[in-house]
CSV table of C-alpha atoms in Angstrom, one decimal:
chain,number,residue,atom,x,y,z
A,1,MET,CA,141.1,161.7,150.0
A,2,SER,CA,142.4,162.2,153.2
A,3,SER,CA,145.7,160.8,154.3
A,4,THR,CA,143.8,158.4,156.9
A,5,ASN,CA,142.1,156.6,153.7
A,6,LEU,CA,145.2,156.6,151.9
A,7,PHE,CA,147.0,154.9,154.7
A,8,HIS,CA,144.4,152.3,155.0
A,9,GLN,CA,144.4,150.9,151.7
A,10,LYS,CA,148.4,150.7,152.0
A,11,LEU,CA,148.0,148.6,155.1
A,12,PHE,CA,145.9,146.8,153.1
A,13,GLN,CA,148.2,146.4,149.9
A,14,VAL,CA,150.9,145.4,152.8
A,15,ILE,CA,149.0,142.7,154.1
A,16,GLY,CA,148.4,141.6,150.4
A,17,LEU,CA,152.5,141.6,150.2
A,18,LEU,CA,152.7,139.7,153.2
A,19,ASN,CA,150.1,137.0,152.3
A,20,ALA,CA,151.8,136.4,148.6
A,21,VAL,CA,155.2,136.2,150.6
A,22,ALA,CA,154.0,133.3,152.7
A,23,LEU,CA,152.4,131.7,149.7
A,24,MET,CA,155.4,131.5,147.9
A,25,PHE,CA,157.3,130.2,150.6
A,26,GLY,CA,159.1,132.9,152.0
A,27,ASN,CA,160.3,134.5,148.7
A,28,GLU,CA,162.5,137.3,149.8
A,29,MET,CA,162.7,139.0,146.7
A,30,LEU,CA,159.1,140.6,147.0
A,31,PHE,CA,160.6,142.8,150.3
A,32,THR,CA,163.4,143.7,148.1
A,33,SER,CA,161.6,144.9,145.4
A,34,TRP,CA,160.3,148.2,143.7
A,35,PHE,CA,156.7,147.7,145.0
A,36,PHE,CA,157.4,147.1,148.7
A,37,SER,CA,159.8,150.5,149.2
A,38,SER,CA,157.3,152.2,147.6
A,39,LEU,CA,154.6,151.4,150.2
A,40,ILE,CA,156.8,152.1,152.8
A,41,ALA,CA,157.8,155.7,151.3
A,42,LEU,CA,154.0,156.4,150.8
A,43,PHE,CA,153.7,155.5,154.3
A,44,LEU,CA,156.3,157.9,155.5
A,45,ILE,CA,154.9,160.8,153.1
A,46,THR,CA,151.2,160.2,154.7
A,47,LEU,CA,152.1,159.8,158.3
A,48,PRO,CA,155.2,161.9,159.5
A,49,LEU,CA,155.7,164.2,156.4
A,50,ASN,CA,152.0,164.8,155.8
A,51,SER,CA,151.7,168.0,158.4
A,52,ILE,CA,154.2,169.9,155.9
A,53,PHE,CA,153.2,169.0,152.8
A,54,GLU,CA,149.6,170.1,153.9
A,55,LYS,CA,151.0,173.7,154.5
A,56,LEU,CA,152.0,173.5,150.9
A,57,SER,CA,149.6,175.1,147.8
A,58,ASN,CA,147.8,172.6,145.8
A,59,ILE,CA,150.5,172.5,142.7
A,60,ALA,CA,153.5,172.3,145.2
A,61,ARG,CA,152.2,169.9,147.6
A,62,VAL,CA,151.5,167.3,144.4
A,63,LEU,CA,155.0,168.1,142.9
A,64,LEU,CA,157.0,168.1,146.3
A,65,SER,CA,155.4,164.7,147.4
A,66,GLY,CA,155.6,163.2,143.8
A,67,LEU,CA,159.2,163.8,143.8
A,68,THR,CA,159.8,162.7,147.5
A,69,PHE,CA,157.9,159.7,146.7
A,70,ILE,CA,160.3,159.0,144.0
A,71,LEU,CA,163.4,159.6,145.9
A,72,LEU,CA,162.3,157.7,149.0
A,73,THR,CA,161.3,154.5,146.8
A,74,TYR,CA,164.7,154.6,144.9
A,75,LEU,CA,167.0,154.7,148.2
A,76,LEU,CA,164.5,152.4,150.5
A,77,LYS,CA,165.4,150.1,147.6
A,78,MET,CA,168.9,150.6,147.4
A,79,SER,CA,169.6,150.2,151.0
A,80,ILE,CA,166.8,147.4,151.3
A,81,SER,CA,168.8,145.4,148.5
A,82,LYS,CA,172.5,146.4,149.6
A,83,ALA,CA,171.4,145.2,153.3
A,84,PHE,CA,169.9,141.9,152.5
A,85,ASN,CA,172.4,141.4,149.6
A,86,VAL,CA,169.9,140.5,147.1
A,87,GLN,CA,169.9,141.2,143.4
A,88,ASP,CA,167.5,138.8,141.9
A,89,ASP,CA,166.2,142.1,139.8
A,90,ALA,CA,169.4,143.3,138.7
A,91,HIS,CA,168.9,141.4,135.1
A,92,ILE,CA,165.7,143.7,134.4
A,93,PHE,CA,167.9,146.8,134.8
A,94,GLU,CA,169.9,145.1,132.2
A,95,ILE,CA,167.4,144.2,129.8
A,96,LEU,CA,166.0,147.5,129.9
A,97,LYS,CA,169.4,148.9,129.4
A,98,SER,CA,169.6,146.7,126.2
A,99,LYS,CA,166.6,147.5,124.6
A,100,PHE,CA,167.8,150.7,123.9
A,101,THR,CA,171.8,150.9,124.1
A,102,ASP,CA,174.1,148.1,122.4
A,103,PHE,CA,174.7,147.0,125.7
A,104,ARG,CA,174.3,143.0,125.9
A,105,ASN,CA,175.4,139.9,128.3
A,106,PHE,CA,174.5,136.6,128.3
A,107,HIS,CA,171.7,137.2,130.8
A,108,THR,CA,169.8,139.6,128.6
A,109,LEU,CA,170.7,137.8,125.2
A,110,LEU,CA,169.1,134.8,126.6
A,111,TYR,CA,165.9,136.9,127.2
A,112,THR,CA,165.8,139.3,124.1
A,113,CYS,CA,166.5,136.3,121.6
A,114,ALA,CA,163.4,134.9,122.7
A,115,VAL,CA,160.2,136.4,120.8
A,116,GLU,CA,158.0,136.8,123.9
A,117,PHE,CA,160.7,139.5,125.3
A,118,ASP,CA,160.9,141.4,121.8
A,119,PHE,CA,159.0,145.1,121.6
A,120,LEU,CA,155.2,144.4,121.0
A,121,GLY,CA,154.0,144.5,117.6
A,122,TRP,CA,151.1,145.6,116.1
A,123,GLU,CA,148.8,142.0,116.3
A,124,MET,CA,147.6,142.9,119.8
A,125,PRO,CA,146.7,145.9,119.3
A,126,TRP,CA,145.2,145.1,116.2
A,127,LYS,CA,142.9,142.5,117.6
A,128,THR,CA,141.8,144.4,120.8
A,129,SER,CA,141.0,147.1,118.1
A,130,SER,CA,138.9,144.4,116.5
A,131,THR,CA,136.8,144.0,119.3
A,132,LEU,CA,136.8,147.2,120.2
A,133,LEU,CA,138.5,146.6,124.0
A,134,LEU,CA,141.5,149.1,123.0
A,135,PRO,CA,139.0,152.2,121.8
A,136,CYS,CA,136.4,151.7,125.2
A,137,ALA,CA,139.6,151.4,127.7
A,138,ALA,CA,141.1,154.7,125.7
A,139,LEU,CA,137.8,156.6,125.9
A,140,ALA,CA,137.2,155.5,129.6
A,141,SER,CA,140.7,156.4,130.4
A,142,LEU,CA,140.4,160.1,128.3
A,143,CYS,CA,137.2,160.9,130.4
A,144,VAL,CA,139.0,159.9,133.8
A,145,ILE,CA,141.9,162.0,132.9
A,146,TYR,CA,139.4,165.0,131.7
A,147,GLN,CA,137.2,164.8,135.3
A,148,TYR,CA,140.6,165.5,137.0
A,149,LEU,CA,142.4,167.9,135.1
A,150,SER,CA,139.3,169.8,135.3
A,151,VAL,CA,139.4,169.5,139.1
A,152,LEU,CA,143.1,170.5,139.0
A,153,TRP,CA,142.6,173.2,137.0
A,154,THR,CA,139.8,174.5,138.8
A,155,ARG,CA,141.8,174.3,142.6
A,156,PHE,CA,144.3,176.5,140.2
A,157,LYS,CA,142.6,179.5,139.5
A,158,ASP,CA,140.6,179.4,142.7
A,159,PRO,CA,142.4,177.6,145.7
A,160,ALA,CA,139.6,178.9,147.8
A,161,ALA,CA,137.0,177.4,145.7
A,162,ILE,CA,134.8,174.3,146.9
A,163,VAL,CA,135.5,171.8,144.5
A,164,ILE,CA,133.1,168.6,144.2
A,165,GLN,CA,135.5,165.6,143.4
A,166,THR,CA,133.4,163.3,141.1
A,167,THR,CA,135.6,160.3,140.8
A,168,ASP,CA,136.7,157.9,143.0
A,169,PRO,CA,140.7,158.1,143.4
A,170,ALA,CA,141.0,154.4,142.9
A,171,VAL,CA,139.3,154.9,139.5
A,172,MET,CA,142.1,157.3,138.6
A,173,TYR,CA,145.0,154.9,140.3
A,174,ASN,CA,143.5,152.1,137.9
A,175,VAL,CA,143.7,154.1,134.9
A,176,ILE,CA,147.2,155.0,135.6
A,177,GLN,CA,148.1,151.3,136.5
A,178,MET,CA,146.5,150.6,133.2
A,179,MET,CA,149.4,152.9,131.7
A,180,ALA,CA,152.5,151.6,133.2
A,181,TYR,CA,151.3,148.2,132.2
A,182,ALA,CA,150.8,149.6,128.6
A,183,VAL,CA,154.4,150.5,128.9
A,184,MET,CA,155.6,147.6,130.2
A,185,ALA,CA,154.1,145.6,127.1
A,186,ILE,CA,155.2,147.6,124.9
A,187,LEU,CA,159.0,147.5,126.1
A,188,ILE,CA,158.3,143.4,126.9
A,189,MET,CA,155.7,142.1,124.8
A,190,ARG,CA,155.5,139.2,126.9
A,191,LEU,CA,154.0,141.6,129.7
A,192,LYS,CA,150.6,142.0,127.3
A,193,LEU,CA,149.0,139.2,129.8
A,194,PHE,CA,149.3,142.2,132.3
A,195,LEU,CA,148.0,144.6,130.0
A,196,THR,CA,144.7,143.1,128.7
A,197,PRO,CA,142.6,142.0,131.7
A,198,HIS,CA,143.5,145.9,132.9
A,199,MET,CA,142.0,147.4,129.9
A,200,CYS,CA,138.6,145.2,130.3
A,201,ILE,CA,138.7,146.2,134.4
A,202,VAL,CA,138.8,150.5,132.5
A,203,ALA,CA,136.4,149.8,129.6
A,204,GLY,CA,134.1,148.4,132.2
A,205,LEU,CA,134.2,152.3,133.5
A,206,LEU,CA,132.0,153.4,130.9
A,207,ALA,CA,128.8,151.9,132.9
A,208,SER,CA,129.2,154.6,135.5
A,209,LYS,CA,127.0,157.2,135.8
A,210,LYS,CA,129.8,159.5,137.2
A,211,LEU,CA,132.0,159.3,134.3
A,212,ILE,CA,130.0,160.4,131.6
A,213,PRO,CA,127.6,162.8,133.1
A,214,GLY,CA,126.8,164.4,129.7
A,215,LEU,CA,123.9,161.6,128.8
A,216,ARG,CA,120.2,162.7,129.0
A,217,SER,CA,119.3,159.4,130.9
A,218,ARG,CA,120.8,156.5,132.5
A,219,GLU,CA,118.6,154.6,130.0
A,220,MET,CA,120.2,156.0,127.2
A,221,GLN,CA,123.8,155.5,128.6
A,222,LEU,CA,122.4,151.4,128.9
A,223,GLY,CA,121.4,151.7,125.6
A,224,VAL,CA,124.7,153.0,124.4
A,225,LEU,CA,126.7,150.2,126.3
A,226,ALA,CA,124.3,147.6,124.5
A,227,VAL,CA,125.3,148.7,120.9
A,228,ILE,CA,129.0,148.7,122.4
A,229,VAL,CA,128.9,144.9,123.9
A,230,ALA,CA,127.0,143.9,120.8
A,231,LEU,CA,129.6,145.2,118.2
A,232,MET,CA,132.1,143.4,120.5
A,233,SER,CA,130.5,140.5,120.3
A,234,VAL,CA,130.8,140.3,116.8
A,235,LYS,CA,134.4,139.6,117.0
A,236,GLY,CA,134.6,138.5,119.7
A,237,VAL,CA,132.2,135.5,118.9
A,238,GLU,CA,134.2,134.6,116.1
A,239,ASN,CA,137.4,134.8,118.3
A,240,ILE,CA,136.1,132.1,121.0
A,241,GLY,CA,134.8,130.3,117.9
A,242,GLU,CA,138.3,129.8,116.8
A,243,GLN,CA,139.8,129.0,119.6
A,244,ARG,CA,137.1,126.1,120.4
A,245,ASN,CA,137.7,124.5,116.8
A,246,ILE,CA,141.7,124.3,117.7
A,247,MET,CA,142.1,120.3,118.3
A,248,GLY,CA,145.3,118.9,118.9
A,249,GLU,CA,147.6,116.9,121.1
A,250,TYR,CA,150.9,117.0,122.8
A,251,GLN,CA,153.4,114.6,121.6
A,252,ASN,CA,156.7,114.4,122.1
A,253,VAL,CA,158.2,110.9,121.8
A,254,ALA,CA,162.1,112.0,122.3
A,255,LEU,CA,161.2,113.4,125.8
A,256,GLU,CA,158.7,110.3,126.7
A,257,GLU,CA,162.0,108.1,125.5
A,258,LEU,CA,164.3,110.5,127.9
A,259,VAL,CA,161.9,110.3,131.0
A,260,ASP,CA,161.4,106.4,131.1
A,261,TRP,CA,165.2,106.3,131.0
A,262,VAL,CA,165.9,108.5,133.4
A,263,ASN,CA,163.1,106.7,135.7
A,264,ASP,CA,164.4,103.4,135.4
A,265,ASN,CA,168.5,103.9,135.0
A,266,LEU,CA,169.2,107.1,137.4
A,267,PRO,CA,168.9,106.8,141.6
A,268,LYS,CA,166.3,108.8,143.0
A,269,ASN,CA,169.2,111.4,144.5
A,270,ALA,CA,171.2,111.9,140.9
A,271,VAL,CA,171.6,115.7,140.1
A,272,ILE,CA,170.8,116.6,136.5
A,273,ALA,CA,172.0,119.7,134.7
A,274,GLY,CA,171.1,120.6,131.4
A,275,PRO,CA,168.6,123.1,128.9
A,276,MET,CA,166.0,125.3,131.3
A,277,PRO,CA,163.4,123.6,129.5
A,278,THR,CA,164.0,120.1,129.7
A,279,MET,CA,164.9,120.3,133.1
A,280,ALA,CA,161.6,121.4,134.6
A,281,ASN,CA,160.3,118.4,132.5
A,282,LEU,CA,162.6,115.9,134.2
A,283,LEU,CA,162.0,118.0,137.4
A,284,LEU,CA,158.0,117.3,137.5
A,285,SER,CA,157.8,113.4,135.4
A,286,THR,CA,160.9,112.0,137.5
A,287,GLY,CA,161.2,113.8,140.5
A,288,ARG,CA,165.3,113.8,140.7
A,289,PRO,CA,166.7,117.5,142.0
A,290,ILE,CA,168.1,119.7,139.3
A,291,VAL,CA,170.7,121.9,138.9
A,292,ASN,CA,169.1,124.6,137.3
A,293,HIS,CA,165.5,125.9,136.0
A,294,PRO,CA,163.4,128.0,134.3
A,295,HIS,CA,162.5,130.7,137.4
A,296,TYR,CA,165.4,132.8,136.0
A,297,GLU,CA,164.4,135.8,138.5
A,298,ASP,CA,166.6,134.1,141.0
A,299,VAL,CA,169.9,135.0,140.6
A,300,GLY,CA,171.2,131.8,141.9
A,301,ILE,CA,169.5,130.0,139.1
A,302,ARG,CA,170.9,132.3,137.0
A,303,GLU,CA,174.5,131.8,137.9
A,304,ARG,CA,174.2,128.0,138.2
A,305,THR,CA,172.2,128.0,134.6
A,306,LYS,CA,175.4,130.4,133.3
A,307,LYS,CA,177.7,127.3,134.4
A,308,VAL,CA,175.5,124.6,132.4
A,309,TYR,CA,175.3,126.5,129.8
A,310,THR,CA,179.5,126.8,129.3
A,311,VAL,CA,179.1,123.3,127.2
A,312,PHE,CA,177.6,125.3,125.1
A,313,SER,CA,180.2,127.7,124.4
A,314,ARG,CA,184.3,127.1,123.0
A,315,LYS,CA,186.1,126.7,126.4
A,316,SER,CA,187.6,123.2,126.7
A,317,LYS,CA,185.6,120.2,127.6
A,318,ASP,CA,187.8,120.4,130.8
A,319,GLU,CA,186.8,123.9,131.7
A,320,VAL,CA,183.0,122.8,130.9
A,321,HIS,CA,183.4,119.6,133.5
A,322,ARG,CA,185.2,121.6,136.2
A,323,SER,CA,182.2,124.3,135.8
A,324,LEU,CA,179.4,121.1,136.1
A,325,VAL,CA,181.6,119.6,139.0
A,326,GLY,CA,181.4,122.5,140.8
A,327,ILE,CA,177.8,123.1,141.1
A,328,LYS,CA,177.6,119.0,142.3
A,329,ALA,CA,175.9,118.1,138.4
A,330,GLN,CA,176.4,114.6,138.0
A,331,TYR,CA,174.4,114.1,134.8
A,332,LEU,CA,174.0,116.3,131.7
A,333,VAL,CA,171.5,116.3,129.6
A,334,LEU,CA,172.2,117.6,125.9
A,335,HIS,CA,169.5,118.6,123.9
A,336,ALA,CA,170.1,118.1,119.6
A,337,GLY,CA,168.5,121.5,118.9
A,338,TRP,CA,170.0,123.6,121.5
A,339,CYS,CA,173.8,121.8,121.0
A,340,LEU,CA,174.1,121.1,117.6
A,341,THR,CA,173.1,124.7,116.1
A,342,THR,CA,175.6,127.0,117.1
A,343,GLU,CA,174.4,130.3,114.3
A,344,ARG,CA,171.1,131.8,114.5
A,345,GLY,CA,171.2,135.0,113.6
A,346,GLY,CA,173.5,135.8,116.8
A,347,CYS,CA,170.9,133.7,119.0
A,348,ALA,CA,172.5,130.3,119.2
A,349,LEU,CA,173.7,130.0,122.7
A,350,THR,CA,177.1,129.6,120.8
A,351,GLU,CA,176.9,132.7,119.5
A,352,VAL,CA,175.5,134.3,123.0
A,353,TRP,CA,178.9,132.8,124.4
A,354,ASP,CA,180.5,134.3,121.8
A,355,ALA,CA,179.0,137.6,123.1
A,356,GLU,CA,180.1,137.5,126.2
A,357,GLU,CA,183.7,135.7,125.3
A,358,PRO,CA,185.0,137.2,121.8
A,359,ASP,CA,188.2,136.2,122.2
A,360,LEU,CA,187.9,132.5,122.2
A,361,LYS,CA,186.1,132.4,118.7
A,362,ALA,CA,189.0,134.9,117.7
A,363,GLU,CA,191.0,132.5,118.5
A,364,GLY,CA,189.8,129.5,116.1
A,365,ARG,CA,188.4,127.5,119.2
A,366,GLU,CA,185.5,125.1,118.1
A,367,PRO,CA,182.2,125.1,120.4
A,368,VAL,CA,182.4,121.8,122.9
A,369,CYS,CA,179.0,120.8,122.6
A,370,PRO,CA,178.6,119.4,119.3
A,371,GLY,CA,181.9,117.3,120.1
A,372,LEU,CA,180.4,116.1,123.2
A,373,TRP,CA,176.8,115.2,121.2
A,374,HIS,CA,178.7,113.1,118.5
A,375,ASN,CA,182.1,111.8,120.1
A,376,THR,CA,182.0,111.9,124.0
A,377,PRO,CA,185.2,112.0,125.6
A,378,LEU,CA,186.5,111.4,128.8
A,379,PRO,CA,186.3,112.7,131.3
A,380,PHE,CA,182.1,112.6,130.0
A,381,VAL,CA,180.4,109.0,129.4
A,382,LYS,CA,177.4,108.9,127.6
A,383,GLU,CA,174.7,107.1,129.1
A,384,PHE,CA,171.8,107.9,126.8
A,385,MET,CA,171.0,108.7,123.6
A,386,ASN,CA,168.1,109.0,121.1
A,387,SER,CA,167.2,111.3,118.0
A,388,GLU,CA,166.7,114.7,120.6
A,389,TYR,CA,168.5,113.9,123.5
A,390,ALA,CA,172.0,112.3,125.1
A,391,VAL,CA,172.4,112.5,128.9
A,392,LEU,CA,176.6,112.2,129.7
A,393,ARG,CA,177.4,111.3,133.1
A,394,VAL,CA,179.9,114.2,134.6
A,395,SER,CA,181.5,112.0,136.9
A,396,PRO,CA,184.4,110.1,135.5
A,397,SER,CA,183.5,106.1,135.6
A,398,LYS,CA,185.8,104.6,138.4
A,399,LEU,CA,185.6,101.3,136.6
A,400,GLU,CA,186.7,102.4,132.9
A,401,ILE,CA,190.0,103.6,135.0
A,402,SER,CA,190.5,100.5,136.4
A,403,SER,CA,189.4,98.7,133.9
A,404,SER,CA,192.3,100.6,131.5
A,405,SER,CA,194.7,100.1,134.2
A,406,SER,CA,194.1,96.3,134.5
A,407,ASN,CA,195.1,96.1,130.5
A,408,SER,CA,198.3,98.2,131.0
A,409,GLN,CA,199.2,96.0,133.4
A,410,ASP,CA,198.2,92.9,131.2
A,411,MET,CA,200.3,94.3,128.5
């Protein structure tokens, strides 16, 4: 593929990136992403550096351009992140580090304790194999790789030979991208949502005329494809039937009571803090401003969430209160399951804080959240409580202070 075509492809990807920035309300994280840095690196390789690489042999050009691409991408990424002082994706490297070492901190434990961020099990490969999706995608990938290796080997043996490129470079790009998604899915199970659709795209390459030239005729290829689709349909129709037979109704009375109470009793500008999933529900259902949110990729939200979650630590109630006041929280929502569970195989929020602050546990301090739930002390004031949720007012009540003062005067 010529450098001009590569330049046009990268230009289109830059346009797509700019559209994503606009549609995501100016998300600066996209400009500090590895993807943006890799695009700039490719522009440098295909424009000013291309004349230098063209003077080298095929193998040397591939190796040197690849190493240059990796080095430029890394340098650009580090430079842009420092220039804009953006650390939104720093937690990604910490998660990967925690996968292969004993490293762990507050943020990595919040991720790795969720089953969605565990390593990929055998369920997904087994299910995609039973529908023949995984074998078909693997077969198509092997055919594409074989064709490219054949071309490279021919050029290596005889650089002067004229070799016809039998496969579109975009096909190889999709195969490599699927492999990258496979690595991501193996490390973090949740990312299989990227892998499965791309497997469908790559499996569709089996219908290409150029990919499997060994068949005698196009009719034979279409016949083989018909057999494959028929075999896929056996398990595929069964899976569709299972999904259609799922009948259910979402019901959460305790959460509905909380939402109704907030709508009826809190002013429109009341600032609320609490567990991330609950905050998302309250923002959507009540429109009240919230301190933290499940968009944990944002470094600011990560730091605010950590301050909110001091309520699950072994700090004193006054330290927790100062943390909440410092982020302008006026009300704190507690969830019984999160607050009262202090041991859960190292993944209860109290245990997460114990990994962050082991000295407090060694001192014998008790978790603060159960005390706030059962017998709420000042400066917190309990405003609402049901079987699952409690709402505490963070700011001390002037009415209670004045009342206590008047009582002391009467005495």
